mmCIF file of C-alpha atoms in Angstrom:
data_model
loop_
_atom_site.group_PDB
_atom_site.id
_atom_site.type_symbol
_atom_site.label_atom_id
_atom_site.label_comp_id
_atom_site.label_asym_id
_atom_site.label_seq_id
_atom_site.Cartn_x
_atom_site.Cartn_y
_atom_site.Cartn_z
ATOM 1 C CA UNK A 1 -27.998 -60.939 144.895
ATOM 2 C CA UNK A 2 -25.266 -59.261 142.923
ATOM 3 C CA UNK A 3 -22.816 -61.416 140.819
ATOM 4 C CA UNK A 4 -19.939 -60.141 142.973
ATOM 5 C CA UNK A 5 -21.395 -61.334 146.004
ATOM 6 C CA UNK A 6 -22.136 -64.707 144.536
ATOM 7 C CA UNK A 7 -18.505 -64.854 143.239
ATOM 8 C CA UNK A 8 -17.212 -64.186 146.763
ATOM 9 C CA UNK A 9 -19.335 -66.670 148.160
ATOM 10 C CA UNK A 10 -18.386 -69.325 145.829
ATOM 11 C CA UNK A 11 -14.645 -68.695 146.324
ATOM 12 C CA UNK A 12 -14.837 -68.616 150.188
ATOM 13 C CA UNK A 13 -16.743 -71.683 150.498
ATOM 14 C CA UNK A 14 -14.486 -73.513 147.779
ATOM 15 C CA UNK A 15 -11.526 -72.526 149.820
ATOM 16 C CA UNK A 16 -12.974 -74.017 152.966
ATOM 17 C CA UNK A 17 -14.100 -77.360 151.466
ATOM 18 C CA UNK A 18 -11.642 -77.850 148.685
ATOM 19 C CA UNK A 19 -11.240 -81.463 149.550
ATOM 20 C CA UNK A 20 -15.104 -82.016 149.153
ATOM 21 C CA UNK A 21 -17.129 -82.315 146.379
ATOM 22 C CA UNK A 22 -19.497 -79.366 145.922
ATOM 23 C CA UNK A 23 -22.304 -78.774 143.416
ATOM 24 C CA UNK A 24 -22.829 -75.122 142.893
ATOM 25 C CA UNK A 25 -25.779 -74.017 140.780
ATOM 26 C CA UNK A 26 -26.057 -70.238 139.889
ATOM 27 C CA UNK A 27 -29.446 -69.370 138.633
ATOM 28 C CA UNK A 28 -30.033 -65.443 138.945
ATOM 29 C CA UNK A 29 -29.512 -64.864 142.753
ATOM 30 C CA UNK A 30 -29.713 -68.296 144.116
ATOM 31 C CA UNK A 31 -26.958 -70.367 145.110
ATOM 32 C CA UNK A 32 -27.146 -74.048 146.092
ATOM 33 C CA UNK A 33 -24.297 -75.422 148.265
ATOM 34 C CA UNK A 34 -23.875 -78.653 150.012
ATOM 35 C CA UNK A 35 -24.821 -78.759 153.677
ATOM 36 C CA UNK A 36 -21.137 -79.377 154.664
ATOM 37 C CA UNK A 37 -19.930 -76.325 153.195
ATOM 38 C CA UNK A 38 -22.751 -74.115 154.965
ATOM 39 C CA UNK A 39 -21.504 -75.792 158.238
ATOM 40 C CA UNK A 40 -17.729 -75.334 157.650
ATOM 41 C CA UNK A 41 -18.333 -71.682 156.703
ATOM 42 C CA UNK A 42 -20.452 -71.040 160.121
ATOM 43 C CA UNK A 43 -17.766 -72.731 162.191
ATOM 44 C CA UNK A 44 -14.947 -71.488 160.494
ATOM 45 C CA UNK A 45 -14.480 -68.572 163.200
ATOM 46 C CA UNK A 46 -14.984 -68.639 167.066
ATOM 47 C CA UNK A 47 -16.788 -65.535 167.145
ATOM 48 C CA UNK A 48 -18.962 -63.547 164.779
ATOM 49 C CA UNK A 49 -19.284 -59.926 165.452
ATOM 50 C CA UNK A 50 -22.760 -58.470 164.617
ATOM 51 C CA UNK A 51 -21.990 -55.320 162.913
ATOM 52 C CA UNK A 52 -25.232 -53.535 163.558
ATOM 53 C CA UNK A 53 -24.587 -50.606 161.708
ATOM 54 C CA UNK A 54 -24.439 -52.564 158.446
ATOM 55 C CA UNK A 55 -27.815 -54.129 158.929
ATOM 56 C CA UNK A 56 -30.245 -53.566 156.257
ATOM 57 C CA UNK A 57 -33.997 -53.900 156.191
ATOM 58 C CA UNK A 58 -36.745 -52.464 158.335
ATOM 59 C CA UNK A 59 -37.603 -55.886 160.151
ATOM 60 C CA UNK A 60 -35.416 -57.734 162.737
ATOM 61 C CA UNK A 61 -34.222 -61.145 164.076
ATOM 62 C CA UNK A 62 -34.555 -60.572 167.842
ATOM 63 C CA UNK A 63 -31.673 -62.732 168.906
ATOM 64 C CA UNK A 64 -29.302 -61.044 166.437
ATOM 65 C CA UNK A 65 -30.589 -57.754 167.283
ATOM 66 C CA UNK A 66 -29.744 -58.339 170.806
ATOM 67 C CA UNK A 67 -26.267 -59.937 170.381
ATOM 68 C CA UNK A 68 -22.726 -58.526 170.181
ATOM 69 C CA UNK A 69 -21.392 -61.755 168.896
ATOM 70 C CA UNK A 70 -22.779 -65.320 167.891
ATOM 71 C CA UNK A 71 -20.876 -68.560 167.663
ATOM 72 C CA UNK A 72 -21.730 -71.802 165.869
ATOM 73 C CA UNK A 73 -20.275 -74.770 167.684
ATOM 74 C CA UNK A 74 -21.193 -78.262 166.532
ATOM 75 C CA UNK A 75 -25.038 -77.733 166.556
ATOM 76 C CA UNK A 76 -25.139 -75.339 169.492
ATOM 77 C CA UNK A 77 -25.324 -71.615 169.013
ATOM 78 C CA UNK A 78 -23.901 -69.047 171.503
ATOM 79 C CA UNK A 79 -24.185 -65.563 171.993
ATOM 80 C CA UNK A 80 -22.629 -62.484 173.902
ATOM 81 C CA UNK A 81 -25.564 -60.444 174.869
ATOM 82 C CA UNK A 82 -23.523 -58.138 177.353
ATOM 83 C CA UNK A 83 -20.456 -56.408 177.118
ATOM 84 C CA UNK A 84 -19.581 -57.064 180.731
ATOM 85 C CA UNK A 85 -18.396 -60.548 180.925
ATOM 86 C CA UNK A 86 -17.307 -60.535 177.025
ATOM 87 C CA UNK A 87 -14.391 -62.901 176.576
ATOM 88 C CA UNK A 88 -15.006 -64.868 179.894
ATOM 89 C CA UNK A 89 -18.653 -66.216 179.860
ATOM 90 C CA UNK A 90 -18.690 -69.531 178.026
ATOM 91 C CA UNK A 91 -14.896 -69.632 177.518
ATOM 92 C CA UNK A 92 -15.634 -66.308 175.277
ATOM 93 C CA UNK A 93 -18.182 -67.626 173.412
ATOM 94 C CA UNK A 94 -21.174 -66.500 175.771
ATOM 95 C CA UNK A 95 -24.260 -68.204 176.487
ATOM 96 C CA UNK A 96 -26.061 -71.200 175.017
ATOM 97 C CA UNK A 97 -29.150 -69.614 173.313
ATOM 98 C CA UNK A 98 -30.345 -72.636 171.167
ATOM 99 C CA UNK A 99 -29.442 -75.320 168.437
ATOM 100 C CA UNK A 100 -28.812 -74.856 164.511
ATOM 101 C CA UNK A 101 -28.738 -77.297 161.579
ATOM 102 C CA UNK A 102 -27.420 -76.412 158.129
ATOM 103 C CA UNK A 103 -28.737 -77.033 154.682
ATOM 104 C CA UNK A 104 -27.687 -75.694 151.227
ATOM 105 C CA UNK A 105 -26.765 -72.272 151.740
ATOM 106 C CA UNK A 106 -29.284 -71.994 154.873
ATOM 107 C CA UNK A 107 -29.186 -72.322 158.548
ATOM 108 C CA UNK A 108 -31.979 -73.275 160.727
ATOM 109 C CA UNK A 109 -31.893 -71.810 164.083
ATOM 110 C CA UNK A 110 -34.086 -73.078 167.021
ATOM 111 C CA UNK A 111 -33.656 -70.387 169.466
ATOM 112 C CA UNK A 112 -34.385 -71.103 173.003
ATOM 113 C CA UNK A 113 -37.022 -68.128 173.313
ATOM 114 C CA UNK A 114 -37.262 -66.758 169.771
ATOM 115 C CA UNK A 115 -38.120 -70.041 168.218
ATOM 116 C CA UNK A 116 -37.520 -71.242 164.822
ATOM 117 C CA UNK A 117 -35.712 -69.332 162.042
ATOM 118 C CA UNK A 118 -34.783 -70.438 158.503
ATOM 119 C CA UNK A 119 -31.844 -67.999 157.465
ATOM 120 C CA UNK A 120 -29.977 -67.610 154.084
ATOM 121 C CA UNK A 121 -26.231 -67.609 154.466
ATOM 122 C CA UNK A 122 -23.949 -65.874 151.994
ATOM 123 C CA UNK A 123 -20.212 -65.164 152.182
ATOM 124 C CA UNK A 124 -19.222 -61.372 151.344
ATOM 125 C CA UNK A 125 -15.416 -62.050 151.467
ATOM 126 C CA UNK A 126 -13.099 -64.438 153.511
ATOM 127 C CA UNK A 127 -14.238 -63.416 156.900
ATOM 128 C CA UNK A 128 -17.654 -61.620 156.565
ATOM 129 C CA UNK A 129 -20.930 -63.047 156.012
ATOM 130 C CA UNK A 130 -24.525 -61.884 155.279
ATOM 131 C CA UNK A 131 -27.540 -63.497 157.248
ATOM 132 C CA UNK A 132 -30.510 -62.795 155.264
ATOM 133 C CA UNK A 133 -34.070 -63.358 156.934
ATOM 134 C CA UNK A 134 -36.511 -63.665 154.076
ATOM 135 C CA UNK A 135 -39.560 -63.251 156.271
ATOM 136 C CA UNK A 136 -38.589 -59.778 157.288
ATOM 137 C CA UNK A 137 -36.538 -58.731 154.481
ATOM 138 C CA UNK A 138 -33.584 -58.079 156.667
ATOM 139 C CA UNK A 139 -29.799 -58.606 156.308
ATOM 140 C CA UNK A 140 -27.098 -58.818 159.154
ATOM 141 C CA UNK A 141 -23.500 -58.653 158.436
ATOM 142 C CA UNK A 142 -21.098 -60.852 160.565
ATOM 143 C CA UNK A 143 -17.467 -60.231 160.744
ATOM 144 C CA UNK A 144 -15.486 -63.373 161.785
ATOM 145 C CA UNK A 145 -12.618 -63.476 164.467
ATOM 146 C CA UNK A 146 -10.789 -66.172 166.297
ATOM 147 C CA UNK A 147 -10.795 -65.802 170.056
ATOM 148 C CA UNK A 148 -7.063 -65.052 170.110
ATOM 149 C CA UNK A 149 -7.262 -62.125 167.590
ATOM 150 C CA UNK A 150 -10.757 -60.665 168.588
ATOM 151 C CA UNK A 151 -10.360 -56.985 169.347
ATOM 152 C CA UNK A 152 -12.460 -56.752 172.674
ATOM 153 C CA UNK A 153 -11.314 -52.944 173.009
ATOM 154 C CA UNK A 154 -12.773 -52.288 169.653
ATOM 155 C CA UNK A 155 -16.207 -53.935 170.778
ATOM 156 C CA UNK A 156 -16.272 -51.948 174.072
ATOM 157 C CA UNK A 157 -15.612 -48.430 172.275
ATOM 158 C CA UNK A 158 -17.848 -49.074 169.574
ATOM 159 C CA UNK A 159 -20.784 -49.911 171.822
ATOM 160 C CA UNK A 160 -19.901 -47.839 174.823
ATOM 161 C CA UNK A 161 -23.399 -46.448 175.363
ATOM 162 C CA UNK A 162 -24.575 -50.050 175.716
ATOM 163 C CA UNK A 163 -22.003 -50.680 178.409
ATOM 164 C CA UNK A 164 -22.933 -47.475 180.489
ATOM 165 C CA UNK A 165 -26.463 -49.075 180.562
ATOM 166 C CA UNK A 166 -25.363 -52.462 181.676
ATOM 167 C CA UNK A 167 -25.414 -51.406 185.380
ATOM 168 C CA UNK A 168 -28.189 -49.870 187.242
ATOM 169 C CA UNK A 169 -25.732 -47.392 188.946
ATOM 170 C CA UNK A 170 -22.210 -46.252 188.386
ATOM 171 C CA UNK A 171 -20.537 -45.448 191.992
ATOM 172 C CA UNK A 172 -17.454 -43.229 192.254
ATOM 173 C CA UNK A 173 -14.714 -45.322 193.848
ATOM 174 C CA UNK A 174 -11.542 -43.262 193.023
ATOM 175 C CA UNK A 175 -10.826 -39.376 192.753
ATOM 176 C CA UNK A 176 -7.210 -38.288 191.935
ATOM 177 C CA UNK A 177 -5.392 -36.001 194.324
ATOM 178 C CA UNK A 178 -4.381 -34.010 191.294
ATOM 179 C CA UNK A 179 -6.842 -31.539 189.777
ATOM 180 C CA UNK A 180 -8.704 -28.490 190.583
ATOM 181 C CA UNK A 181 -11.619 -28.547 193.009
ATOM 182 C CA UNK A 182 -14.928 -28.506 191.017
ATOM 183 C CA UNK A 183 -18.609 -29.256 191.576
ATOM 184 C CA UNK A 184 -18.499 -32.751 190.120
ATOM 185 C CA UNK A 185 -16.444 -33.693 193.215
ATOM 186 C CA UNK A 186 -19.529 -34.031 194.994
ATOM 187 C CA UNK A 187 -21.178 -36.327 192.883
ATOM 188 C CA UNK A 188 -20.949 -39.946 193.749
ATOM 189 C CA UNK A 189 -23.365 -41.804 191.545
ATOM 190 C CA UNK A 190 -24.374 -41.861 187.856
ATOM 191 C CA UNK A 191 -26.944 -43.517 186.153
ATOM 192 C CA UNK A 192 -27.631 -43.709 182.358
ATOM 193 C CA UNK A 193 -30.716 -44.548 180.341
ATOM 194 C CA UNK A 194 -31.401 -45.113 176.597
ATOM 195 C CA UNK A 195 -34.824 -43.151 176.795
ATOM 196 C CA UNK A 196 -35.022 -40.072 174.801
ATOM 197 C CA UNK A 197 -31.626 -40.642 173.279
ATOM 198 C CA UNK A 198 -29.644 -40.450 176.243
ATOM 199 C CA UNK A 199 -30.790 -39.316 179.701
ATOM 200 C CA UNK A 200 -28.804 -39.378 182.997
ATOM 201 C CA UNK A 201 -29.216 -38.834 186.794
ATOM 202 C CA UNK A 202 -26.546 -38.171 189.310
ATOM 203 C CA UNK A 203 -26.517 -38.160 193.022
ATOM 204 C CA UNK A 204 -24.396 -36.547 195.869
ATOM 205 C CA UNK A 205 -25.329 -39.370 198.540
ATOM 206 C CA UNK A 206 -22.733 -40.870 200.514
ATOM 207 C CA UNK A 207 -20.833 -43.789 199.010
ATOM 208 C CA UNK A 208 -21.831 -47.340 199.740
ATOM 209 C CA UNK A 209 -25.435 -46.749 200.368
ATOM 210 C CA UNK A 210 -28.012 -49.479 199.076
ATOM 211 C CA UNK A 211 -29.008 -48.614 195.626
ATOM 212 C CA UNK A 212 -32.670 -48.524 196.498
ATOM 213 C CA UNK A 213 -31.987 -45.595 198.932
ATOM 214 C CA UNK A 214 -30.100 -43.194 196.545
ATOM 215 C CA UNK A 215 -31.732 -39.871 196.063
ATOM 216 C CA UNK A 216 -31.255 -38.401 192.768
ATOM 217 C CA UNK A 217 -30.260 -34.762 192.870
ATOM 218 C CA UNK A 218 -29.573 -33.814 189.094
ATOM 219 C CA UNK A 219 -30.642 -35.008 185.860
ATOM 220 C CA UNK A 220 -30.093 -34.085 182.257
ATOM 221 C CA UNK A 221 -29.029 -35.287 178.820
ATOM 222 C CA UNK A 222 -25.840 -37.016 178.069
ATOM 223 C CA UNK A 223 -23.973 -37.398 174.925
ATOM 224 C CA UNK A 224 -21.036 -39.665 173.665
ATOM 225 C CA UNK A 225 -18.795 -38.449 170.638
ATOM 226 C CA UNK A 226 -16.242 -39.972 168.432
ATOM 227 C CA UNK A 227 -12.905 -38.247 168.285
ATOM 228 C CA UNK A 228 -11.219 -37.632 164.827
ATOM 229 C CA UNK A 229 -8.350 -40.036 164.336
ATOM 230 C CA UNK A 230 -8.475 -41.793 167.632
ATOM 231 C CA UNK A 231 -10.757 -44.849 167.698
ATOM 232 C CA UNK A 232 -10.024 -45.655 171.212
ATOM 233 C CA UNK A 233 -10.938 -42.271 172.732
ATOM 234 C CA UNK A 234 -14.516 -41.373 173.484
ATOM 235 C CA UNK A 235 -15.832 -38.225 175.053
ATOM 236 C CA UNK A 236 -18.731 -37.626 177.260
ATOM 237 C CA UNK A 237 -20.846 -34.460 177.955
ATOM 238 C CA UNK A 238 -23.429 -34.205 180.841
ATOM 239 C CA UNK A 239 -25.768 -31.592 180.027
ATOM 240 C CA UNK A 240 -27.578 -30.738 183.451
ATOM 241 C CA UNK A 241 -31.095 -29.408 183.361
ATOM 242 C CA UNK A 242 -30.617 -25.554 184.192
ATOM 243 C CA UNK A 243 -26.989 -26.104 185.692
ATOM 244 C CA UNK A 244 -24.688 -26.109 182.395
ATOM 245 C CA UNK A 245 -22.533 -29.202 181.504
ATOM 246 C CA UNK A 246 -19.488 -31.095 182.303
ATOM 247 C CA UNK A 247 -16.993 -32.392 179.710
ATOM 248 C CA UNK A 248 -15.026 -35.712 179.993
ATOM 249 C CA UNK A 249 -12.639 -37.922 178.258
ATOM 250 C CA UNK A 250 -14.274 -41.502 178.677
ATOM 251 C CA UNK A 251 -12.250 -44.638 179.063
ATOM 252 C CA UNK A 252 -12.879 -48.246 179.851
ATOM 253 C CA UNK A 253 -10.687 -49.712 182.592
ATOM 254 C CA UNK A 254 -12.360 -53.249 182.576
ATOM 255 C CA UNK A 255 -15.780 -54.674 182.231
ATOM 256 C CA UNK A 256 -17.064 -53.080 185.543
ATOM 257 C CA UNK A 257 -15.088 -49.760 185.787
ATOM 258 C CA UNK A 258 -14.950 -46.786 183.808
ATOM 259 C CA UNK A 259 -12.629 -43.775 184.085
ATOM 260 C CA UNK A 260 -14.010 -40.041 183.437
ATOM 261 C CA UNK A 261 -10.990 -37.536 182.995
ATOM 262 C CA UNK A 262 -12.524 -34.051 183.825
ATOM 263 C CA UNK A 263 -10.711 -31.903 181.254
ATOM 264 C CA UNK A 264 -11.191 -28.392 182.566
ATOM 265 C CA UNK A 265 -10.188 -29.289 186.318
ATOM 266 C CA UNK A 266 -7.536 -31.993 185.342
ATOM 267 C CA UNK A 267 -9.356 -34.555 187.841
ATOM 268 C CA UNK A 268 -9.502 -38.314 187.264
ATOM 269 C CA UNK A 269 -12.520 -40.090 188.520
ATOM 270 C CA UNK A 270 -12.999 -43.797 188.605
ATOM 271 C CA UNK A 271 -16.718 -45.337 188.720
ATOM 272 C CA UNK A 272 -17.619 -48.988 189.385
ATOM 273 C CA UNK A 273 -20.818 -50.528 188.108
ATOM 274 C CA UNK A 274 -23.369 -51.815 190.669
ATOM 275 C CA UNK A 275 -26.543 -53.586 189.892
ATOM 276 C CA UNK A 276 -25.367 -55.690 186.812
ATOM 277 C CA UNK A 277 -27.943 -56.201 184.239
ATOM 278 C CA UNK A 278 -27.528 -59.505 182.502
ATOM 279 C CA UNK A 279 -29.295 -59.888 179.220
ATOM 280 C CA UNK A 280 -29.972 -63.677 178.800
ATOM 281 C CA UNK A 281 -32.041 -65.535 176.223
ATOM 282 C CA UNK A 282 -34.815 -62.877 176.047
ATOM 283 C CA UNK A 283 -35.252 -59.112 176.875
ATOM 284 C CA UNK A 284 -36.301 -59.908 180.490
ATOM 285 C CA UNK A 285 -38.572 -56.799 180.293
ATOM 286 C CA UNK A 286 -35.784 -54.682 180.083
ATOM 287 C CA UNK A 287 -36.295 -53.720 176.448
ATOM 288 C CA UNK A 288 -32.640 -53.879 175.482
ATOM 289 C CA UNK A 289 -32.101 -54.332 171.652
ATOM 290 C CA UNK A 290 -29.026 -52.881 169.689
ATOM 291 C CA UNK A 291 -29.807 -50.254 166.975
ATOM 292 C CA UNK A 292 -27.718 -48.405 164.478
ATOM 293 C CA UNK A 293 -25.677 -45.726 166.132
ATOM 294 C CA UNK A 294 -24.064 -42.538 164.585
ATOM 295 C CA UNK A 295 -22.218 -40.532 167.217
ATOM 296 C CA UNK A 296 -21.388 -37.072 166.646
ATOM 297 C CA UNK A 297 -17.580 -36.301 165.998
ATOM 298 C CA UNK A 298 -15.255 -33.962 168.124
ATOM 299 C CA UNK A 299 -12.199 -32.826 166.510
ATOM 300 C CA UNK A 300 -10.085 -32.710 169.790
ATOM 301 C CA UNK A 301 -6.799 -33.846 171.166
ATOM 302 C CA UNK A 302 -6.662 -36.401 173.898
ATOM 303 C CA UNK A 303 -5.755 -34.510 177.059
ATOM 304 C CA UNK A 304 -5.171 -37.476 179.601
ATOM 305 C CA UNK A 305 -1.710 -38.240 180.207
ATOM 306 C CA UNK A 306 -1.905 -42.099 180.210
#
């Protein structure tokens, strides 16, 4: 462990427990801290955002790989494994997924599904932790927030491809009267998959049909793009097999509604999620795990007048 990281850890933990006696022993890359300090560090923020893009190592800790946020609250560990419901479920903390106990610079987590894990805890700065699993040689970086200053929009837009996959189907529920006629007007359902890096299907079936009765008319690959100097704008392309593509600006309205602005026609569409897929304490056979993402970037200007 680098000296800089050790120094940050000592300073951060010292500030949190300045009124408590603490014995710190520095021996190469090992720090021993009192159990009370480890607990205070973990419980100092309501929510720890798991910044999956900063993960290091080729292994994984399953419950961290699934979670958008985790929380440590008086011996109980909570997780938000879905974007839909984020900020609402469990008073914002998510669902109860296990128990924890703290030791000198370590936390022992007894996860309800994934079992027992002994994880090393390091402070990188005053609101950033590293959780290191020595068995898999894998580190996760966690960024701390209180519930009243957590940027929920940031989490949705940074992980929007997962949000698109949290519903079995997206049903068109609104089409603006403004906008030129175009072929996408006829498409009433969209379905997004992670398979192959981004596969979608669409249907022109009438609205409000049972999900199991939907007949899929088109398919192809979809791609989500970041936009230069605009963190809250994502763009979406639907590349239909043999039929060209459509280009949209993509907006999140709430945790069950997205807006697609069809730039070429000037038409606004709203789609509402149907068939919510809740990721509880295990994968439930769905195979959902987060992985590092690196969206391609578009140098475009927002066209939707908000």
